[in-house]
Amino acid sequence: MPYSLEAEQSVLGAVLIDPSCFALVMENLRSAAFYRPQHQQIFDVMTNMFNMNRTMDFITILDAVKGEQIFETDEDAKIYLTNLAQVVPSSANVEAYCRIVREKYYVRRLITASREIIDMAQESQAESDVLLDSAEQSIFDIRQGRNTSSFKHIRTAITETYELLQHLSGEDRDKYKGISTGYPALDRVITGLNKTDLILIAARPGMGKTSLALNIAENVATKGGRTVAVFSLEMSSEQLAQRLLSSQASVEGQLLRTGELTGDDWVRIAMASQVLSKADVYLDDTPGITVGEMKAKLRRLKKVDLVIIDYLQLMSTGRRSENRVQEVSEITRNLKIMAKELNVPVITLSQLSRGPESRTTHKPMLSDLRESGSIEQDADIVLLLYREDYYAREEAEERNIAECDVAKNRHGEVGVVKLGWDNRYTRFTNLELGRDEP
């Protein structure tokens, strides 16, 4: 395996003669970047001392290395660390030494990943698509490790913000503002679907969370001309297409499922099919998909403006875990990271616990989110759906009205947005507000 012994020794030696440079070293390297196990262990010792605010110099580091028994004898430790301190020309060039160590590390990872890909291809009975996904994910994991950010002076951040404000107030503002959901009342509260946001739509079964997500996908793709990727872990792509056709063509979903269609229905379906066929909507119905697999598939699209996942509790981390709370926490963290990496809004659907069923009002709350409090913490926006007439079919004051409660909004206000609900076409609509209503 390729590595630079001189560069690794120079990094560690620079810290021994000038411990103040270790903060810079930590920004550039992790212990895994070193090839020699002893170098990894010495770096771990330095890291622990730095994290514990212990005094770092040649003597204290030597004492800590002896305590970890990295070398066979204390004398070997002393001789080796002395050589490290003598081999480095100057600590001023430590960043250049780090760069050499890091580059060799990525080359080794590429070699290892390539060998694993070859072994999988020769031994595995898996389909080529699965192998491609695995290969892409391996390479992406290496590339992801290279993406590090440093401090940005507030002057630079303000300049970038000022440029964004100019764009938002200019003629091409639509390119820079949040993507419209197709529901103006909701857009006013959440300022549209903004890049890097993790947006959660949560409700009890039967409230229409899948319908709302598909309606938003339809609006974004057909009216906004954007590219939408939909991952459905519960319904097949054919069932999703049926729902989209029902909404777009205004043909009852039940008629589409039974095939009892009139001549007018066929005409509307044909027209809706033309509209939807031109829209950039991509459907994936892989069950139990992981976040890593999602990222691999989304990268192949090259351009995506919105990601929708139906739904969170059916996702997997790809590893066996007896603690479902920790597993869901890991999934939500990774979804937020994915939204930032791909720089797109991610809408994730989520089930609620049975809490609303035991309450008089049945209205959901943030505490009803199932399995993990991290769902609420990681999400930028949480939308809770509720329809009164679902529970009180006869006594409901507002029929065919859905409340979309913006229970959390990291960017602004919270509040309830009312939408129309058309059960025949499983479609949410904008309400016609009177002149006196805001």
XYZ file of C-alpha atoms in Angstrom:
438
model
C 0.000 0.000 0.000
C 1.312 3.473 -0.847
C 2.277 5.714 2.064
C 4.901 8.295 2.950
C 6.880 7.347 6.045
C 8.690 10.690 6.027
C 5.454 12.700 5.881
C 3.845 10.715 8.717
C 6.942 11.118 10.869
C 7.150 14.826 10.058
C 3.523 15.439 11.123
C 4.065 13.773 14.495
C 7.512 15.328 14.904
C 6.091 18.801 14.221
C 3.670 18.368 17.108
C 6.479 17.206 19.391
C 8.565 20.336 18.753
C 5.603 22.730 18.481
C 2.421 21.417 20.196
C 0.514 24.596 19.217
C 0.268 23.298 15.639
C -1.795 20.269 16.693
C -5.098 22.139 16.251
C -4.200 22.654 12.589
C -3.233 18.994 12.273
C -6.592 17.887 13.696
C -8.413 19.922 11.040
C -6.603 17.991 8.328
C -6.135 14.455 9.639
C -7.682 11.628 11.624
C -5.719 8.735 13.069
C -6.949 6.399 10.294
C -5.032 8.516 7.758
C -1.719 7.167 9.105
C -0.528 3.904 7.618
C 1.709 2.620 10.403
C -0.273 1.371 13.456
C 2.218 2.935 15.863
C 1.707 6.326 14.221
C -2.062 5.925 14.577
C -1.663 5.144 18.286
C 0.670 8.095 18.887
C -1.795 10.401 17.134
C -4.648 9.034 19.300
C -2.591 9.785 22.416
C -2.039 13.367 21.232
C -5.752 13.731 20.430
C -6.805 12.555 23.896
C -4.368 14.960 25.545
C -5.641 17.829 23.401
C -9.296 17.027 24.166
C -8.586 16.822 27.903
C -6.678 20.139 27.870
C -3.554 18.418 29.171
C -0.169 20.097 28.745
C 1.482 18.906 25.543
C 5.242 18.847 25.098
C 7.870 16.208 24.396
C 8.012 14.966 27.994
C 4.241 14.732 28.621
C 3.583 13.099 25.248
C 6.396 10.604 25.860
C 4.943 9.763 29.276
C 1.478 9.216 27.768
C 2.919 7.020 24.982
C 4.738 4.920 27.593
C 1.474 4.575 29.517
C -0.277 3.187 26.442
C 2.553 0.676 25.913
C 2.723 1.438 22.198
C 6.344 0.256 22.094
C 7.848 -2.889 23.621
C 9.999 -0.951 26.084
C 10.038 2.588 27.466
C 13.506 3.031 25.975
C 12.164 2.184 22.485
C 9.460 4.823 22.946
C 12.006 7.443 23.955
C 14.319 6.658 21.034
C 11.520 6.683 18.463
C 9.945 9.959 19.650
C 13.396 11.557 19.751
C 13.957 10.518 16.147
C 10.528 11.973 15.218
C 11.437 15.317 16.727
C 14.782 15.333 14.902
C 13.517 14.230 11.473
C 11.121 17.154 10.968
C 12.761 20.206 9.341
C 10.218 22.716 10.638
C 6.721 22.799 12.103
C 5.906 25.704 9.773
C 5.293 23.237 6.938
C 3.057 20.870 8.928
C 0.016 21.558 6.694
C 1.986 20.407 3.632
C 3.000 17.218 5.479
C -0.652 16.627 6.405
C -1.668 16.998 2.768
C 0.805 14.279 1.701
C -0.431 11.901 4.431
C -4.050 12.580 3.495
C -3.531 12.032 -0.237
C -1.779 8.692 0.367
C -4.668 7.705 2.664
C -7.277 8.357 -0.034
C -5.241 6.409 -2.592
C -5.145 3.440 -0.180
C -8.903 3.680 0.339
C -9.456 3.735 -3.411
C -7.305 0.613 -3.810
C -9.203 -1.157 -1.013
C -12.588 -0.152 -2.428
C -11.561 -1.306 -5.908
C -10.506 -4.691 -4.583
C -13.790 -5.062 -2.699
C -15.745 -4.162 -5.830
C -13.808 -6.760 -7.841
C -14.402 -9.413 -5.145
C -18.144 -8.653 -5.040
C -18.391 -8.794 -8.815
C -16.597 -12.161 -8.980
C -18.212 -13.889 -6.007
C -21.629 -12.292 -5.526
C -24.816 -13.522 -7.147
C -26.370 -10.072 -6.807
C -27.730 -8.205 -9.803
C -25.541 -5.686 -11.597
C -27.684 -2.749 -10.409
C -27.038 -3.717 -6.780
C -23.314 -3.994 -7.488
C -23.332 -0.584 -9.185
C -25.100 0.995 -6.206
C -22.596 -0.565 -3.811
C -19.631 0.551 -5.941
C -20.940 4.114 -6.226
C -21.547 4.285 -2.494
C -17.995 3.086 -1.752
C -16.477 5.776 -3.953
C -18.850 8.419 -2.620
C -17.901 7.585 0.979
C -14.281 8.324 0.094
C -15.169 11.571 -1.654
C -17.395 12.602 1.263
C -14.428 12.299 3.615
C -12.541 14.844 1.515
C -15.194 17.529 2.007
C -14.054 19.605 4.946
C -14.973 23.196 5.640
C -13.057 25.807 7.545
C -14.081 28.962 9.376
C -15.648 31.666 7.252
C -15.270 35.288 8.285
C -18.600 36.999 8.863
C -17.620 39.571 6.226
C -17.640 36.821 3.595
C -20.942 35.392 4.855
C -22.569 38.850 4.752
C -21.305 39.425 1.208
C -22.803 36.095 0.099
C -26.083 36.921 1.860
C -26.183 40.342 0.204
C -25.721 38.724 -3.216
C -28.546 36.281 -2.458
C -30.835 39.152 -1.420
C -30.088 40.898 -4.706
C -31.023 37.755 -6.606
C -34.219 37.333 -4.562
C -35.299 40.877 -5.409
C -34.264 40.649 -9.062
C -35.993 39.391 -12.184
C -34.698 35.830 -11.777
C -35.930 35.524 -8.176
C -37.712 32.228 -8.898
C -34.333 30.499 -9.267
C -33.264 31.444 -5.760
C -36.363 31.429 -3.573
C -37.881 28.299 -2.054
C -39.773 25.967 -4.368
C -43.524 26.552 -4.220
C -45.607 23.691 -2.834
C -48.547 24.778 -4.976
C -50.391 25.902 -1.827
C -49.868 29.686 -1.393
C -51.163 29.730 2.185
C -48.614 27.093 3.186
C -45.830 28.797 1.212
C -46.401 32.039 3.127
C -45.730 30.302 6.449
C -42.769 28.078 5.516
C -41.452 30.342 2.657
C -41.585 27.423 0.248
C -39.392 24.333 0.095
C -35.858 25.580 0.729
C -32.598 23.832 -0.100
C -31.024 21.627 2.607
C -34.291 21.566 4.602
C -35.616 18.320 6.100
C -39.411 18.664 6.073
C -41.547 16.193 7.984
C -45.212 15.504 7.173
C -46.680 13.499 10.047
C -50.194 12.189 10.628
C -52.233 9.238 11.777
C -53.161 6.675 9.085
C -55.917 7.832 6.744
C -55.272 11.573 7.097
C -53.788 11.907 3.605
C -50.069 12.471 4.201
C -49.122 10.429 1.116
C -51.694 12.367 -0.920
C -50.296 15.711 0.247
C -46.741 14.633 -0.612
C -47.818 13.455 -4.078
C -49.831 16.644 -4.642
C -46.737 18.697 -3.798
C -44.645 16.504 -6.126
C -47.217 17.011 -8.887
C -47.276 20.787 -8.386
C -43.494 21.105 -8.232
C -42.965 19.000 -11.369
C -45.856 20.125 -13.594
C -46.243 23.779 -12.575
C -42.701 24.513 -11.399
C -40.874 22.475 -14.042
C -38.589 20.931 -11.395
C -37.211 17.396 -11.007
C -38.764 15.322 -8.212
C -37.612 11.939 -6.873
C -40.148 9.907 -4.876
C -39.091 6.933 -2.746
C -42.121 4.864 -1.774
C -41.427 2.122 0.743
C -45.120 1.316 1.219
C -46.843 1.610 -2.166
C -45.753 0.347 -5.587
C -44.831 2.752 -8.371
C -48.016 1.695 -10.217
C -50.168 2.658 -7.216
C -48.401 6.030 -7.001
C -48.973 6.592 -10.723
C -52.666 5.791 -10.248
C -52.949 8.372 -7.497
C -51.179 10.999 -9.575
C -53.464 10.245 -12.536
C -56.555 10.419 -10.314
C -55.530 13.830 -8.992
C -54.424 15.276 -12.334
C -57.366 13.900 -14.363
C -60.041 14.415 -11.670
C -61.112 10.783 -12.036
C -62.076 8.911 -8.872
C -59.377 6.574 -7.646
C -61.875 3.769 -7.140
C -62.821 3.885 -10.832
C -59.159 3.657 -11.798
C -58.734 0.583 -9.617
C -61.849 -1.162 -10.944
C -61.576 -0.020 -14.590
C -65.217 1.170 -14.680
C -64.435 4.232 -16.783
C -66.643 6.280 -19.078
C -65.641 7.863 -22.359
C -65.114 11.229 -20.642
C -62.927 9.565 -18.020
C -60.682 8.125 -20.735
C -60.329 11.546 -22.359
C -59.337 13.162 -19.054
C -56.914 10.322 -18.291
C -55.300 10.689 -21.721
C -54.834 14.436 -21.197
C -53.488 13.921 -17.667
C -51.103 11.227 -18.942
C -49.620 13.673 -21.427
C -49.037 16.263 -18.708
C -47.525 13.789 -16.223
C -45.390 12.064 -18.873
C -43.645 15.358 -19.596
C -43.023 16.001 -15.895
C -39.653 15.021 -14.401
C -40.975 12.724 -11.674
C -38.965 9.611 -10.816
C -40.491 6.832 -8.699
C -38.630 4.193 -6.693
C -40.495 1.523 -4.715
C -37.542 -0.394 -3.235
C -38.666 -1.741 0.188
C -36.452 -1.188 3.242
C -34.110 1.150 1.384
C -31.252 2.812 3.274
C -30.145 6.456 3.135
C -26.894 5.396 1.455
C -28.785 3.592 -1.305
C -30.992 6.643 -1.780
C -27.957 8.902 -2.210
C -26.444 6.505 -4.750
C -29.626 6.561 -6.843
C -30.078 10.323 -6.547
C -26.525 10.975 -7.697
C -27.251 9.014 -10.863
C -30.101 11.419 -11.633
C -27.459 14.197 -11.664
C -30.170 16.848 -11.276
C -32.845 16.700 -8.604
C -34.765 19.579 -7.008
C -36.962 17.770 -4.465
C -36.820 14.396 -2.704
C -39.895 12.770 -1.131
C -39.754 9.674 1.117
C -42.846 7.656 2.089
C -42.276 6.840 4.877
C -39.652 7.137 7.633
C -40.587 4.162 9.825
C -40.163 1.713 6.918
C -36.563 2.767 6.285
C -33.558 0.755 7.405
C -29.975 1.503 8.373
C -28.822 -1.700 6.665
C -27.536 -3.090 9.964
C -29.144 -5.280 12.590
C -30.179 -3.256 15.591
C -32.328 -4.211 18.543
C -32.770 -0.580 19.583
C -35.268 0.910 17.131
C -35.087 4.367 18.743
C -31.354 4.623 18.040
C -31.903 3.276 14.523
C -34.543 5.917 13.712
C -32.309 8.604 15.236
C -29.482 7.555 12.924
C -31.815 7.582 9.913
C -33.111 11.103 10.599
C -29.575 12.431 11.123
C -28.474 10.877 7.840
C -31.507 12.296 6.023
C -30.611 15.790 7.228
C -27.000 15.234 6.139
C -28.258 14.009 2.751
C -30.356 17.163 2.316
C -27.251 19.291 2.975
C -24.951 17.223 0.758
C -27.335 17.214 -2.208
C -28.443 20.802 -1.486
C -32.141 19.971 -1.985
C -35.246 19.959 0.230
C -36.161 16.483 1.496
C -39.778 15.757 2.470
C -40.152 12.728 4.716
C -43.464 11.252 5.817
C -43.852 9.861 9.310
C -46.421 7.949 11.311
C -47.678 9.262 14.628
C -48.204 7.260 17.794
C -51.723 6.424 19.007
C -51.674 9.445 21.322
C -54.237 11.470 19.301
C -56.723 8.579 19.454
C -56.924 8.768 23.245
C -57.472 12.535 23.366
C -60.794 14.305 23.069
C -59.768 16.607 20.242
C -57.646 13.985 18.397
C -55.387 16.789 17.177
C -51.761 15.645 16.878
C -48.826 17.203 18.708
C -45.049 17.060 18.253
C -44.803 14.648 21.176
C -46.833 12.127 19.129
C -43.973 11.490 16.717
C -43.224 7.788 16.862
C -40.097 6.046 18.101
C -37.666 8.916 18.510
C -37.462 12.493 19.721
C -34.627 13.012 17.235
C -37.238 13.189 14.454
C -38.453 16.473 15.886
C -34.908 17.691 16.555
C -33.449 16.939 13.118
C -36.396 18.226 11.076
C -36.345 21.877 10.016
C -40.100 21.956 9.459
C -42.789 19.658 10.902
C -46.279 19.595 9.361
C -49.020 17.765 11.293
C -52.128 16.820 9.276
C -55.579 16.594 10.867
C -59.115 16.268 9.500
C -61.952 16.667 11.960
C -64.516 14.907 9.767
C -62.376 11.745 9.790
C -63.297 11.236 13.445
C -66.691 12.972 13.616
C -68.249 12.279 10.227
C -71.649 13.721 11.090
C -70.905 16.230 13.857
C -67.845 17.852 12.262
C -68.159 21.639 11.965
C -65.853 21.755 8.954
C -66.285 19.016 6.372
C -63.696 18.296 3.692
C -61.295 20.676 5.431
C -57.813 19.622 6.486
C -55.659 21.424 9.019
C -51.960 21.505 8.212
C -50.368 22.500 11.501
C -46.874 23.953 11.027
C -45.806 22.761 14.479
C -42.115 23.499 13.973
C -40.487 25.983 11.638
C -36.791 26.631 12.082
C -36.972 29.629 9.751
C -40.022 31.499 10.973
C -43.500 31.414 12.404
C -45.708 28.451 13.215
C -49.438 28.205 12.746
C -52.308 26.292 11.175
C -52.945 26.385 7.424
C -56.319 25.146 6.190
C -56.560 23.193 2.962
C -59.486 21.686 1.097
C -59.719 17.881 0.948
C -61.293 16.046 -1.982
C -61.622 12.404 -1.004
C -62.788 11.297 -4.461
C -59.496 12.236 -6.067
C -57.317 11.961 -2.913
C -56.358 15.574 -3.509
C -55.691 18.616 -1.346
C -56.827 21.949 -2.747
C -56.462 25.633 -1.979
C -59.434 27.090 -0.136
C -61.328 30.005 -1.690
C -61.002 32.702 0.965
C -63.612 35.358 1.370
C -62.791 39.027 0.850
C -62.769 39.741 4.585
C -60.467 36.820 5.398
C -56.679 37.267 5.470
